[in-house]
Amino acid sequence: MIVRLALERDAPGFVGLAAQVEHWFGPMVGDPGFHAAVHKHIRRETALVAVSSNRTELLGGLLMGAKPPKYHVHWLVVSEHARGQGVGRALMADAFRRFVHSPATVEVVTFGPDHPGAVVGGARAFYERLGFTPAEPADPGPEGGSRQVYRRTV
C-alpha cells in the first residue's frame, strides 16, 4: 500500500468510496458540493489517498482541513474490502506527518454512540485507538444520524 497526495485523476475514486458509505453519511455521489470539496482539497494538496501496491486501486481517501493550531479531518473513508488492514491508520499517520504542526488540536466528527455506524463501521473505536477522545455532540448528519466530535491534542 502507498499513501500519497491525491491527484485530479483520483477524484472518481473518492466518488467510488463515497458510494460505499452513503447509507451512513447521506448522499454524496450526486452532490455537486461533495465533488467541489474533493477537487478543492486536491488543488490545495490537503487530500490523501491510499492505493494498492500495483497502484490500480484506491483503498481509501482522506480530506484534511487546517487552521493552525486547529486541524480537522473532514472526511476519511476506507474501501469496504480493505477495512481492518491498516489503511485508515496509514492515512491518519500520513496526515499527521504532512499537515499537523505541534502544538495542535485535531478534531473529527464521527458517529454518535447510538448510530449504527458506530458499531458496524467501528469508527469510534478506530479514533479512540489513535488517541482521540469523545467530546461534545455535533449536529446530526445529513441522513439524520447522531454525530460526536472526537479530539486529540498533540
Coordinates of N, CA and C in Angstrom, one line a residue:
M1 N 0.8 -1.2 0.0 CA 0.0 0.0 0.0 C 0.9 1.2 0.0
I2 N 0.5 2.2 -0.7 CA 1.2 3.5 -0.8 C 0.2 4.6 -0.5
V3 N 0.6 5.5 0.4 CA -0.2 6.7 0.8 C 0.5 7.9 0.1
R4 N -0.3 8.7 -0.6 CA 0.3 9.8 -1.3 C -0.7 10.9 -1.4
L5 N -0.3 12.1 -1.8 CA -1.2 13.2 -2.1 C -2.1 12.8 -3.2
A6 N -3.4 13.2 -3.1 CA -4.3 12.8 -4.2 C -4.1 13.7 -5.4
L7 N -4.3 13.2 -6.6 CA -4.2 13.9 -7.8 C -5.6 14.0 -8.5
E8 N -5.8 14.9 -9.4 CA -7.1 15.0 -10.1 C -7.6 13.7 -10.6
R9 N -6.7 12.8 -11.1 CA -7.2 11.5 -11.6 C -7.8 10.6 -10.5
D10 N -7.6 11.0 -9.3 CA -8.1 10.2 -8.1 C -9.5 10.6 -7.8
A11 N -10.0 11.7 -8.3 CA -11.4 12.2 -7.9 C -12.4 11.2 -8.1
P12 N -12.5 10.4 -9.3 CA -13.5 9.4 -9.4 C -13.4 8.3 -8.3
G13 N -12.2 8.1 -7.8 CA -12.0 7.1 -6.7 C -12.7 7.6 -5.5
F14 N -12.6 8.9 -5.2 CA -13.3 9.4 -4.0 C -14.8 9.2 -4.1
V15 N -15.3 9.4 -5.3 CA -16.8 9.2 -5.6 C -17.1 7.7 -5.3
G16 N -16.3 6.8 -5.8 CA -16.5 5.4 -5.6 C -16.5 5.0 -4.1
L17 N -15.6 5.6 -3.4 CA -15.6 5.4 -1.9 C -16.8 5.9 -1.3
A18 N -17.2 7.1 -1.7 CA -18.4 7.8 -1.2 C -19.7 6.9 -1.4
A19 N -19.7 6.2 -2.5 CA -20.9 5.4 -2.9 C -21.0 4.2 -1.8
Q20 N -19.9 3.8 -1.3 CA -19.9 2.7 -0.3 C -20.4 3.1 1.0
V21 N -20.5 4.4 1.3 CA -20.8 4.8 2.7 C -22.0 5.8 2.7
E22 N -22.7 6.0 1.6 CA -23.8 6.9 1.6 C -24.9 6.5 2.6
H23 N -25.1 5.2 2.9 CA -26.1 4.8 3.8 C -25.8 5.3 5.2
W24 N -24.5 5.6 5.5 CA -24.2 6.2 6.8 C -24.0 7.7 6.8
F25 N -23.6 8.3 5.7 CA -23.3 9.7 5.6 C -24.2 10.5 4.8
G26 N -25.2 9.9 4.2 CA -26.1 10.6 3.3 C -25.5 10.8 1.9
P27 N -26.3 11.3 1.0 CA -26.0 11.4 -0.4 C -24.7 12.2 -0.7
M28 N -23.8 11.7 -1.4 CA -22.6 12.4 -1.8 C -22.3 12.2 -3.3
V29 N -22.6 11.0 -3.9 CA -22.2 10.7 -5.2 C -22.8 11.8 -6.2
G30 N -24.0 12.1 -6.0 CA -24.7 13.1 -6.9 C -24.7 14.5 -6.4
D31 N -23.9 14.7 -5.3 CA -23.9 16.1 -4.7 C -22.8 16.9 -5.3
P32 N -23.1 18.0 -6.0 CA -22.0 18.8 -6.6 C -21.1 19.4 -5.5
G33 N -21.7 19.7 -4.3 CA -20.9 20.2 -3.2 C -19.8 19.2 -2.8
F34 N -20.1 17.9 -2.8 CA -19.1 16.9 -2.4 C -18.0 16.9 -3.5
H35 N -18.4 16.9 -4.7 CA -17.4 16.9 -5.8 C -16.5 18.1 -5.8
A36 N -17.1 19.3 -5.5 CA -16.3 20.5 -5.4 C -15.3 20.4 -4.2
A37 N -15.8 19.9 -3.1 CA -14.9 19.7 -1.9 C -13.7 18.8 -2.2
V38 N -14.0 17.7 -2.9 CA -12.9 16.8 -3.3 C -11.9 17.6 -4.2
H39 N -12.3 18.2 -5.2 CA -11.4 18.9 -6.1 C -10.7 20.1 -5.4
K40 N -11.4 20.8 -4.5 CA -10.7 21.9 -3.7 C -9.6 21.3 -2.9
H41 N -9.8 20.2 -2.2 CA -8.8 19.6 -1.3 C -7.6 19.1 -2.2
I42 N -7.9 18.5 -3.3 CA -6.9 18.1 -4.2 C -6.0 19.2 -4.7
R43 N -6.6 20.3 -5.1 CA -5.9 21.5 -5.5 C -5.0 22.1 -4.4
R44 N -5.6 22.1 -3.2 CA -4.8 22.6 -2.0 C -3.8 21.7 -1.4
E45 N -3.8 20.5 -2.0 CA -2.9 19.4 -1.5 C -3.1 19.0 -0.1
T46 N -4.4 19.0 0.2 CA -4.9 18.5 1.6 C -5.8 17.3 1.4
A47 N -5.6 16.5 0.3 CA -6.3 15.3 0.1 C -5.3 14.2 0.0
L48 N -5.5 13.1 0.7 CA -4.6 11.9 0.6 C -5.4 10.7 0.1
V49 N -4.6 9.8 -0.6 CA -5.2 8.5 -1.0 C -4.3 7.4 -0.6
A50 N -4.8 6.3 -0.3 CA -4.1 5.0 -0.1 C -4.4 4.2 -1.4
V51 N -3.4 3.8 -2.1 CA -3.6 3.0 -3.3 C -2.9 1.6 -3.1
S52 N -3.4 0.6 -3.8 CA -2.8 -0.7 -3.7 C -1.4 -0.6 -4.3
S53 N -0.6 -1.6 -3.9 CA 0.8 -1.6 -4.3 C 1.0 -1.6 -5.8
N54 N 0.1 -2.1 -6.6 CA 0.1 -2.0 -8.0 C -0.4 -0.7 -8.6
R55 N -0.9 0.1 -7.6 CA -1.4 1.5 -7.9 C -2.6 1.5 -8.8
T56 N -3.3 0.5 -8.9 CA -4.5 0.5 -9.7 C -5.8 0.7 -8.9
E57 N -5.8 0.5 -7.6 CA -7.0 0.5 -6.8 C -6.9 1.5 -5.7
L58 N -7.9 2.3 -5.5 CA -8.0 3.3 -4.4 C -8.5 2.5 -3.2
L59 N -7.7 2.4 -2.1 CA -8.1 1.7 -0.9 C -8.8 2.6 0.1
G60 N -8.5 3.9 0.0 CA -9.0 4.8 1.0 C -8.7 6.3 0.6
G61 N -9.4 7.2 1.2 CA -9.2 8.6 0.9 C -9.4 9.4 2.2
L62 N -8.7 10.6 2.3 CA -8.8 11.5 3.4 C -8.8 12.9 2.9
L63 N -9.7 13.8 3.5 CA -9.7 15.2 3.2 C -9.4 15.9 4.5
M64 N -8.4 16.8 4.6 CA -7.9 17.4 5.8 C -8.1 18.9 5.7
G65 N -8.5 19.5 6.8 CA -8.5 21.0 6.9 C -7.6 21.5 8.0
A66 N -7.0 22.7 7.7 CA -6.0 23.2 8.7 C -6.2 24.7 8.9
K67 N -6.4 25.1 10.1 CA -6.3 26.5 10.6 C -5.5 26.4 11.9
P68 N -4.2 26.3 11.7 CA -3.3 26.1 12.9 C -3.7 27.1 14.0
P69 N -3.7 26.6 15.2 CA -3.3 25.3 15.7 C -4.4 24.3 15.7
K70 N -5.5 24.5 15.0 CA -6.6 23.5 14.9 C -6.6 22.9 13.6
Y71 N -6.8 21.6 13.6 CA -6.8 20.8 12.3 C -8.1 19.9 12.4
H72 N -8.6 19.6 11.2 CA -9.9 18.9 11.1 C -9.8 17.8 10.0
V73 N -10.1 16.6 10.4 CA -10.3 15.5 9.4 C -11.7 15.7 8.9
H74 N -11.8 16.2 7.7 CA -13.1 16.5 7.1 C -13.8 15.2 6.6
W75 N -13.0 14.2 6.1 CA -13.6 13.0 5.5 C -12.5 11.9 5.5
L76 N -12.9 10.8 5.9 CA -12.0 9.6 5.9 C -12.8 8.4 5.6
V77 N -12.5 7.7 4.5 CA -13.3 6.5 4.1 C -12.3 5.5 3.6
V78 N -12.5 4.2 4.0 CA -11.7 3.1 3.6 C -12.6 2.2 2.8
S79 N -12.2 1.7 1.7 CA -12.9 0.8 0.9 C -13.4 -0.4 1.7
E80 N -14.6 -0.9 1.5 CA -15.2 -2.0 2.2 C -14.3 -3.2 2.3
H81 N -13.7 -3.5 1.2 CA -12.9 -4.8 1.2 C -11.5 -4.6 1.8
A82 N -11.1 -3.3 2.1 CA -9.8 -3.0 2.7 C -9.8 -2.7 4.1
R83 N -11.0 -2.7 4.7 CA -11.1 -2.3 6.1 C -10.5 -3.4 7.0
G84 N -9.9 -2.9 8.1 CA -9.2 -3.8 9.1 C -7.8 -4.2 8.6
Q85 N -7.3 -3.5 7.6 CA -6.0 -3.9 7.1 C -5.0 -2.7 7.3
G86 N -5.3 -1.7 8.1 CA -4.4 -0.7 8.4 C -4.4 0.5 7.5
V87 N -5.4 0.5 6.6 CA -5.5 1.6 5.6 C -5.8 2.9 6.3
G88 N -6.8 2.9 7.1 CA -7.2 4.2 7.8 C -6.1 4.7 8.7
R89 N -5.5 3.8 9.4 CA -4.4 4.1 10.3 C -3.2 4.8 9.5
A90 N -2.9 4.2 8.3 CA -1.8 4.7 7.5 C -2.2 6.1 6.9
L91 N -3.5 6.3 6.5 CA -3.9 7.6 6.1 C -3.8 8.7 7.2
M92 N -4.2 8.3 8.4 CA -4.1 9.2 9.5 C -2.7 9.5 9.9
A93 N -1.8 8.5 9.9 CA -0.4 8.8 10.2 C 0.2 9.7 9.2
D94 N -0.1 9.5 7.9 CA 0.5 10.4 6.9 C -0.1 11.8 7.0
A95 N -1.4 11.9 7.3 CA -2.0 13.2 7.5 C -1.3 14.0 8.7
F96 N -1.1 13.3 9.8 CA -0.4 13.9 10.9 C 1.0 14.4 10.5
R97 N 1.7 13.5 9.8 CA 3.1 13.9 9.4 C 3.1 15.1 8.5
R98 N 2.2 15.1 7.5 CA 2.2 16.2 6.5 C 1.6 17.5 7.0
F99 N 0.5 17.4 7.7 CA -0.3 18.6 7.9 C -0.3 19.2 9.4
V100 N -0.1 18.3 10.4 CA -0.3 18.8 11.8 C 1.1 19.2 12.3
H101 N 1.1 20.4 12.8 CA 2.3 21.0 13.5 C 2.0 21.3 14.9
S102 N 2.7 20.6 15.8 CA 2.5 20.7 17.2 C 3.0 22.1 17.8
P103 N 2.3 22.6 18.8 CA 1.2 22.1 19.5 C -0.1 22.3 18.7
A104 N -1.0 21.4 18.8 CA -2.2 21.4 17.9 C -3.3 20.6 18.5
T105 N -4.5 20.9 18.0 CA -5.6 20.1 18.3 C -6.2 19.6 17.0
V106 N -6.4 18.3 16.9 CA -7.0 17.6 15.7 C -8.4 17.2 16.1
E107 N -9.4 17.5 15.3 CA -10.8 17.2 15.5 C -11.3 16.4 14.3
V108 N -12.2 15.5 14.7 CA -13.0 14.8 13.6 C -14.4 14.6 14.2
V109 N -15.4 14.7 13.3 CA -16.8 14.5 13.7 C -17.1 13.1 13.2
T110 N -17.5 12.2 14.1 CA -17.8 10.8 13.7 C -19.2 10.5 14.3
F111 N -19.6 9.2 14.2 CA -20.9 8.8 14.6 C -21.1 9.0 16.1
G112 N -22.3 9.3 16.5 CA -22.7 9.3 17.9 C -22.8 7.9 18.4
P113 N -22.8 7.7 19.7 CA -22.8 6.4 20.3 C -24.0 5.5 19.9
D114 N -25.1 6.2 19.5 CA -26.3 5.4 19.1 C -26.5 5.2 17.6
H115 N -25.5 5.6 16.8 CA -25.6 5.5 15.4 C -25.1 4.1 15.0
P116 N -25.8 3.4 14.1 CA -25.4 2.0 13.6 C -24.0 2.0 13.1
G117 N -23.5 3.0 12.5 CA -22.1 3.0 12.0 C -21.1 3.1 13.1
A118 N -21.5 3.4 14.3 CA -20.6 3.5 15.4 C -20.0 2.1 15.8
V119 N -20.9 1.1 15.6 CA -20.5 -0.3 15.9 C -20.1 -1.0 14.7
V120 N -21.0 -1.0 13.7 CA -20.7 -1.8 12.5 C -19.4 -1.3 11.8
G121 N -19.3 0.0 11.6 CA -18.2 0.6 10.9 C -16.9 0.7 11.8
G122 N -17.1 0.7 13.1 CA -16.0 0.8 14.1 C -15.3 2.1 14.2
A123 N -16.0 3.2 13.7 CA -15.3 4.5 13.6 C -14.9 5.0 15.0
R124 N -15.8 4.9 16.0 CA -15.5 5.4 17.3 C -14.3 4.7 17.9
A125 N -14.3 3.4 17.8 CA -13.1 2.6 18.4 C -11.9 2.9 17.6
F126 N -12.0 3.1 16.3 CA -10.8 3.4 15.4 C -10.2 4.7 15.9
Y127 N -11.0 5.8 16.1 CA -10.4 7.1 16.6 C -9.8 7.0 18.0
E128 N -10.5 6.2 18.8 CA -10.0 6.1 20.2 C -8.7 5.3 20.2
R129 N -8.5 4.3 19.4 CA -7.2 3.7 19.3 C -6.1 4.6 18.8
L130 N -6.5 5.7 18.1 CA -5.5 6.6 17.6 C -5.3 7.8 18.6
G131 N -5.9 7.7 19.8 CA -5.6 8.7 20.8 C -6.6 9.8 20.9
F132 N -7.7 9.7 20.1 CA -8.8 10.7 20.1 C -9.7 10.4 21.3
T133 N -10.3 11.4 21.9 CA -11.3 11.2 23.0 C -12.6 11.9 22.6
P134 N -13.7 11.2 23.0 CA -15.0 11.8 22.7 C -15.2 13.2 23.4
A135 N -15.8 14.1 22.6 CA -16.0 15.4 23.2 C -17.5 15.7 23.0
E136 N -17.9 16.9 22.7 CA -19.3 17.4 22.6 C -20.0 16.8 21.5
P137 N -21.3 16.7 21.6 CA -22.1 16.2 20.4 C -22.0 17.2 19.3
A138 N -22.2 16.8 18.1 CA -22.2 17.6 16.9 C -23.6 17.6 16.3
D139 N -23.8 18.5 15.3 CA -25.1 18.4 14.6 C -25.3 17.1 13.9
P140 N -26.5 16.6 13.8 CA -26.8 15.4 13.1 C -26.3 15.4 11.7
G141 N -26.0 14.2 11.2 CA -25.5 14.0 9.8 C -26.6 14.2 8.9
P142 N -26.3 14.3 7.6 CA -27.4 14.6 6.5 C -28.4 13.5 6.5
E143 N -28.1 12.3 7.0 CA -29.1 11.2 7.0 C -29.9 11.2 8.3
G144 N -29.6 12.2 9.2 CA -30.3 12.3 10.4 C -29.7 11.6 11.6
G145 N -28.6 10.9 11.4 CA -28.0 10.2 12.5 C -27.2 11.1 13.4
S146 N -27.0 10.6 14.6 CA -26.2 11.4 15.6 C -24.7 11.4 15.2
R147 N -24.1 12.5 15.7 CA -22.7 12.7 15.4 C -22.0 13.2 16.7
Q148 N -20.7 13.0 16.9 CA -20.0 13.5 18.0 C -18.6 13.9 17.6
V149 N -18.1 15.0 18.2 CA -16.7 15.5 18.0 C -15.8 14.6 18.7
Y150 N -14.7 14.2 18.1 CA -13.6 13.5 18.7 C -12.4 14.4 18.6
R151 N -11.6 14.5 19.7 CA -10.5 15.4 19.7 C -9.2 14.8 20.2
R152 N -8.1 15.2 19.6 CA -6.8 14.8 20.0 C -5.8 16.0 20.1
T153 N -5.1 16.1 21.2 CA -4.1 17.2 21.4 C -2.7 16.6 21.1
V154 N -1.9 17.3 20.3 CA -0.6 16.8 20.0 C 0.4 17.9 20.3

